[in-house]
mmCIF file of C-alpha atoms in Angstrom:
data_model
loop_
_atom_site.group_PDB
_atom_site.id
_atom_site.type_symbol
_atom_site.label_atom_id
_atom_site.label_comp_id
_atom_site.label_asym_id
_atom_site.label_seq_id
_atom_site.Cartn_x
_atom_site.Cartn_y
_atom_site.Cartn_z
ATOM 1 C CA UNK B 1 -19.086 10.201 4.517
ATOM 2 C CA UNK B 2 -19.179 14.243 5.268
ATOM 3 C CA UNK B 3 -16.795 13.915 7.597
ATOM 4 C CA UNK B 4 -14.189 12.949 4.941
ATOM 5 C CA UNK B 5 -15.682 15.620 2.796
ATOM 6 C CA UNK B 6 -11.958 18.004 3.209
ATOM 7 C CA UNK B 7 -10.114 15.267 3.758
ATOM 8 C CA UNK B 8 -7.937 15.629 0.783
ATOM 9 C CA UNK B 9 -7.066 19.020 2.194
ATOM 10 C CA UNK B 10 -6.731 17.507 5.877
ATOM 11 C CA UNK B 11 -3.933 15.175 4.353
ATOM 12 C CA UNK B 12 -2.159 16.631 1.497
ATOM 13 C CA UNK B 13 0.746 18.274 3.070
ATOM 14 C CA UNK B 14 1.590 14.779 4.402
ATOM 15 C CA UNK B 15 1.466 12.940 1.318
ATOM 16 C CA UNK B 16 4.600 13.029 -1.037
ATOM 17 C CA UNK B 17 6.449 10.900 -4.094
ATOM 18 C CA UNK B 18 10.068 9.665 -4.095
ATOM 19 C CA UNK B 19 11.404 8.401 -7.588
ATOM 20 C CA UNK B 20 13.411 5.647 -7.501
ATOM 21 C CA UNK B 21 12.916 4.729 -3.918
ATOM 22 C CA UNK B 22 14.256 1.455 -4.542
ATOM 23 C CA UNK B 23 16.196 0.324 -7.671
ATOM 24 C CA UNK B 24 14.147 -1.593 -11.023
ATOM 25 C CA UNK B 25 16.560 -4.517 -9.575
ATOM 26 C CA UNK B 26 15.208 -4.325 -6.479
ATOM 27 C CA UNK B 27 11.872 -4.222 -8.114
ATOM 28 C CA UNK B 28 12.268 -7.245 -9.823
ATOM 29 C CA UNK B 29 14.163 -9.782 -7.142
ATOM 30 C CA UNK B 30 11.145 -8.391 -4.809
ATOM 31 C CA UNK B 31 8.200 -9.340 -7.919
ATOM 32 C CA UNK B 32 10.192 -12.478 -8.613
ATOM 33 C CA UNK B 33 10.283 -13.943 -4.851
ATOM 34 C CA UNK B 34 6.566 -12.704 -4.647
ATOM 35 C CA UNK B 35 5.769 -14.810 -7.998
ATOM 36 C CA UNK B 36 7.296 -17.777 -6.425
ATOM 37 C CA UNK B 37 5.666 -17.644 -2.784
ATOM 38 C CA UNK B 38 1.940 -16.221 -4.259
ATOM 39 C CA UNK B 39 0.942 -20.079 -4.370
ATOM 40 C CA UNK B 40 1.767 -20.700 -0.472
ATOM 41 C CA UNK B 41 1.061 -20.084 2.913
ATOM 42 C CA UNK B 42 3.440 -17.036 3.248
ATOM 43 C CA UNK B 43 0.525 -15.053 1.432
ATOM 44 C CA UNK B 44 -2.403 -14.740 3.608
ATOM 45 C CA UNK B 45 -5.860 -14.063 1.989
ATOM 46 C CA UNK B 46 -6.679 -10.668 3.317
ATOM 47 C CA UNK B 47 -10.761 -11.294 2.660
ATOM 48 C CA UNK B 48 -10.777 -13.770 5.235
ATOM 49 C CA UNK B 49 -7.556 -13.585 7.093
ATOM 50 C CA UNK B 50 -7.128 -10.089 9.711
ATOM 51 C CA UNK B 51 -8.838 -7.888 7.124
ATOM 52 C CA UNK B 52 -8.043 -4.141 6.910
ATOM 53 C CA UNK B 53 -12.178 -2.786 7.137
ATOM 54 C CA UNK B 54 -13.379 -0.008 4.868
ATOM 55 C CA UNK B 55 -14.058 3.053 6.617
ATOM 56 C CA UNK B 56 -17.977 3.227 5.131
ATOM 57 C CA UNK B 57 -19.200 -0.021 5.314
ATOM 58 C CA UNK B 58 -16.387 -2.681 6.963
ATOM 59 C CA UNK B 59 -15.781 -4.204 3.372
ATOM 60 C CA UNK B 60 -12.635 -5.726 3.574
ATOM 61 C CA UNK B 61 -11.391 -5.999 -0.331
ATOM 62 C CA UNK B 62 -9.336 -8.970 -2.227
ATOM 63 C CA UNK B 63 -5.797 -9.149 -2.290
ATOM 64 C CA UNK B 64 -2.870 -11.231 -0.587
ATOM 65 C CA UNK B 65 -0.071 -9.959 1.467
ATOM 66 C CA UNK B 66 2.897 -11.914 2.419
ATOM 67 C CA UNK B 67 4.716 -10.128 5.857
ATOM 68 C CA UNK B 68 8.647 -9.649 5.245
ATOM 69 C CA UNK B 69 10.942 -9.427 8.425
ATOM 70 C CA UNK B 70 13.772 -10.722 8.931
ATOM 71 C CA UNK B 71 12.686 -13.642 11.122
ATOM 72 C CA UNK B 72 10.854 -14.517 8.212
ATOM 73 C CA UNK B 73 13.345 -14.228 5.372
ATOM 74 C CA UNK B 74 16.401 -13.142 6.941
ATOM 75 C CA UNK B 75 18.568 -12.795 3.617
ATOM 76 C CA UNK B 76 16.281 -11.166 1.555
ATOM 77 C CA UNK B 77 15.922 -8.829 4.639
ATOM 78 C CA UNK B 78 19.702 -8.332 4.431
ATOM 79 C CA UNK B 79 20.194 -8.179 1.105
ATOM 80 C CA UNK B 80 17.705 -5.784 -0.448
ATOM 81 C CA UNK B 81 15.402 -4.293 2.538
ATOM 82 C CA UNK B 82 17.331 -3.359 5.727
ATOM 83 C CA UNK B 83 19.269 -0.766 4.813
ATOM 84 C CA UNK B 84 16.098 1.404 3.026
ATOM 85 C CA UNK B 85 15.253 4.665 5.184
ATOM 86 C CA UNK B 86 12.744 7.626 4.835
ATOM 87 C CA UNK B 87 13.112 10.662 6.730
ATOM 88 C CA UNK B 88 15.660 9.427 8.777
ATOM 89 C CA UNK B 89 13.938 6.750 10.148
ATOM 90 C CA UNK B 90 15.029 2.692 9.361
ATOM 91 C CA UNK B 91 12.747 0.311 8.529
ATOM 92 C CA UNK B 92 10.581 -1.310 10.292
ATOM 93 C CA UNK B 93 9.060 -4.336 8.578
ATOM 94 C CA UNK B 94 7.659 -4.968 5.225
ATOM 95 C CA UNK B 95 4.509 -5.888 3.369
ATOM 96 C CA UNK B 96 4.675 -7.592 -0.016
ATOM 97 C CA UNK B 97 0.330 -7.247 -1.446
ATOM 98 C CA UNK B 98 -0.767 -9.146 -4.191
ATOM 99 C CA UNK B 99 -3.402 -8.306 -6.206
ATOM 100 C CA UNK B 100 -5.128 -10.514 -9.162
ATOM 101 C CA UNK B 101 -6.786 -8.312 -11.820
ATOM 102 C CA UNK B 102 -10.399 -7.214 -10.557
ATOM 103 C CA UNK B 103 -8.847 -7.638 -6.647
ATOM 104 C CA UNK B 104 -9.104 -4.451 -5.048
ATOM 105 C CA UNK B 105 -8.356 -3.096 -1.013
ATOM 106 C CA UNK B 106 -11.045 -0.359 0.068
ATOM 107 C CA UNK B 107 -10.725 3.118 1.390
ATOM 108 C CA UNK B 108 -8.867 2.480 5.179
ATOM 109 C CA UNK B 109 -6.953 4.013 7.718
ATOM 110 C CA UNK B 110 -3.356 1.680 8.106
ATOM 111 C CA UNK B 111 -4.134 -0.281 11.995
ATOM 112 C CA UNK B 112 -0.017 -0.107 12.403
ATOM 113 C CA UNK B 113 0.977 2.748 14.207
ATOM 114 C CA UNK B 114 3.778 3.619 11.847
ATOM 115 C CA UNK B 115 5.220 7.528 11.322
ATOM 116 C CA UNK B 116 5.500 7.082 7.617
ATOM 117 C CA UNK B 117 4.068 4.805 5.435
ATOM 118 C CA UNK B 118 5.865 4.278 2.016
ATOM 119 C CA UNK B 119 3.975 2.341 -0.790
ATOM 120 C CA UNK B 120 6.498 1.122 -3.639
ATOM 121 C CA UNK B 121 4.863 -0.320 -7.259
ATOM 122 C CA UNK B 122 7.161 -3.452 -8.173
ATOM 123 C CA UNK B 123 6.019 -3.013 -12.225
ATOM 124 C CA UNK B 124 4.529 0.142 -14.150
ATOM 125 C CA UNK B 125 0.667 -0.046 -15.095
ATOM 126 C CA UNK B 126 -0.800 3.184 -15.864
ATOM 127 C CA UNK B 127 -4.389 1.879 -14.895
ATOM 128 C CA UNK B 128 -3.387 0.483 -11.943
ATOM 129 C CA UNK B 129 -3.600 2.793 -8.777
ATOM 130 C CA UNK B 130 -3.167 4.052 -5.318
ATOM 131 C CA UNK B 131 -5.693 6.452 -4.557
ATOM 132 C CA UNK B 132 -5.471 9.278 -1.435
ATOM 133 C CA UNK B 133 -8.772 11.264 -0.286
ATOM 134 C CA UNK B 134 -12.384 11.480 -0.208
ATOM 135 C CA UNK B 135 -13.765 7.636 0.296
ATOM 136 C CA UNK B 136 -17.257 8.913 -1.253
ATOM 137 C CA UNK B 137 -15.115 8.661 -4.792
ATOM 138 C CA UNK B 138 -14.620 5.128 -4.323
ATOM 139 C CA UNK B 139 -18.190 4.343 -2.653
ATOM 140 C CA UNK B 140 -20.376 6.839 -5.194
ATOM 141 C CA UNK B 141 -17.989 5.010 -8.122
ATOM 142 C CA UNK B 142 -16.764 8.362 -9.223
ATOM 143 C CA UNK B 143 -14.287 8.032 -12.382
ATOM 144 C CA UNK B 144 -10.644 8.551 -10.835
ATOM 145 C CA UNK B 145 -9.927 11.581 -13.230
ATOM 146 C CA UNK B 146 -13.243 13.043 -12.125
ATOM 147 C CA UNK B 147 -12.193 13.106 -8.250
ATOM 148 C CA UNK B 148 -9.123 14.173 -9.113
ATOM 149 C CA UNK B 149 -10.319 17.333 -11.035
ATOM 150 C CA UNK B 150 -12.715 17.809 -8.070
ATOM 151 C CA UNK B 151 -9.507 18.043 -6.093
ATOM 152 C CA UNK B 152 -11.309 14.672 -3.999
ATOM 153 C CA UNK B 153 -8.558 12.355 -4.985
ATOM 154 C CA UNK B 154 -4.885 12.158 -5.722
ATOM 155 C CA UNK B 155 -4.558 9.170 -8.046
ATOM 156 C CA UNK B 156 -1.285 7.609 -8.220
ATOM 157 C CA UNK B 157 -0.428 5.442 -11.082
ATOM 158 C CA UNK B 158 1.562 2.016 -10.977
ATOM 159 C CA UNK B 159 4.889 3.446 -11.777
ATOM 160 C CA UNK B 160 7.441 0.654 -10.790
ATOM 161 C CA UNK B 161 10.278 1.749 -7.883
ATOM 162 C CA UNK B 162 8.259 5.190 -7.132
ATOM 163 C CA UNK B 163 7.677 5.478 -3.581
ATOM 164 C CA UNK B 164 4.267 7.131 -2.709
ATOM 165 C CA UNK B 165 4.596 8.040 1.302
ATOM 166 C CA UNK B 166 2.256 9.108 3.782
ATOM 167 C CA UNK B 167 2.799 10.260 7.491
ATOM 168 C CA UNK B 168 0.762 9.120 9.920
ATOM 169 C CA UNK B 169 -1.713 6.487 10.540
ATOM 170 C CA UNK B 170 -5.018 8.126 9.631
ATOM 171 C CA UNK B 171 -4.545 8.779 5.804
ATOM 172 C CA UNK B 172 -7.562 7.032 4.093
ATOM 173 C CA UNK B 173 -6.118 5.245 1.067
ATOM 174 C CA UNK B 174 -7.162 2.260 -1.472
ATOM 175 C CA UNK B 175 -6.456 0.324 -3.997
ATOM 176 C CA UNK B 176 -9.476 0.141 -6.738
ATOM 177 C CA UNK B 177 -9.811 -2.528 -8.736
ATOM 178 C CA UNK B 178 -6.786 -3.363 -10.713
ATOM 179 C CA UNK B 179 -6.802 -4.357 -14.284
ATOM 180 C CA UNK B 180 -3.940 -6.489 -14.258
ATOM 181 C CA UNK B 181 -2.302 -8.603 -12.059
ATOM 182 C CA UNK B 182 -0.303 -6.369 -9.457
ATOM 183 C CA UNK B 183 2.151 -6.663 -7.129
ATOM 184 C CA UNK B 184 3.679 -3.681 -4.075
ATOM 185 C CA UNK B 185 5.034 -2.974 -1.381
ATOM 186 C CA UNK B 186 4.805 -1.144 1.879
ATOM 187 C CA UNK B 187 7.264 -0.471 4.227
ATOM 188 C CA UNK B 188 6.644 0.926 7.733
ATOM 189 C CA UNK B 189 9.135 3.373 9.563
ATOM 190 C CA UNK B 190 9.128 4.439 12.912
ATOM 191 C CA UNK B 191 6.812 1.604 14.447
ATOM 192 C CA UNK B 192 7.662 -1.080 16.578
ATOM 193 C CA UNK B 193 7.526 -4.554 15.044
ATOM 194 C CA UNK B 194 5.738 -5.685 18.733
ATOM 195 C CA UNK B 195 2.902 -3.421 17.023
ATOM 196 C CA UNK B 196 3.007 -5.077 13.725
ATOM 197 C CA UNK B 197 -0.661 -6.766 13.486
ATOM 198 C CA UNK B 198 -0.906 -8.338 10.022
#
């Protein structure tokens, strides 16, 4: 885990957060097709199913993720998701996760080779978070506004429609355990959808 020691520092000037990436609407047509597709095959379970492995110990969390392109669901794709951009760059594909309370996704480096890596909250819940930084805060179950005053961690709160990007492909990130049920999601620019291995 030393070598993640400065990682914080390694990533920070990569990391940023966009309010109102997308729109509360957009938020809720997005929560609302997730609610009605959570009970079917277009959610995978990621603890079985092409798991993302932790970086410590290959533990591969609890959650569900349901793949959005436009093959898949062409008018939502149209209506609400094509036309998003970060940095210039268009979209690339989508990733609606699901998370029941308690599910978590451990510290990882994203397998898609994307250039930036935008994270969207569909609802607000202030102890619910995306965490950035040292995996030893997550393994050594250090309290999140401990590793943040350590300058370990950047916690990010559940704040519906706020974007939290990355660039790059080697930002360790996670999900801890949520206390309610929560729903996101992640778009990928710059990558090719050939690459796209969830």
């Amino acid at each position: 885990m030393l070598k993640y020691k400065n990682h914080l520092n390694e990533i920070k000037s990569r990391l940023s957060v966009v309010d109102n990436f997308i729109s509360h609407e957009v938020c809720d047509i997005l929560l609302q097709f997730g609610k009605d597709k959570c009970n079917t095959t277009a959610f995978l379970d990621r603890s079985g199913t092409l798991p993302v492995y932790g970086v410590h110990n290959k533990d591969v969390g609890k959650y569900n993720s349901c793949r959005i392109i436009p093959e898949y669901y062409p008018d939502l794709w149209d209506e609400h998701i094509k036309d998003i951009t970060f940095e210039g760059f268009p979209i690339s594909a989508a990733v609606l996760n699901r998370y029941k309370a308690g599910h978590f996704l451990p510290p990882h480096k994203d397998k898609l080779a994307a250039i930036y890596t935008v994270t969207i909250p569909l609802q607000d819940e202030p102890e619910n978070y995306l965490m950035f930084g040292d995996p030893a805060a997550y393994y050594d179950d250090i309290p999140i506004e401990e590793s943040d005053n350590k300058d370990m961690t950047v916690s990010c709160p559940d704040k519906k429609g706020t974007g939290y990007a990355f660039y790059g492909n080697d930002v360790v990130h996670w999900v801890p355990p949520v206390v309610a049920e929560r729903y996101s999601m992640l778009c990928f620019f710059g990558s090719r959808i050939a690459e796209f291995d969830l």
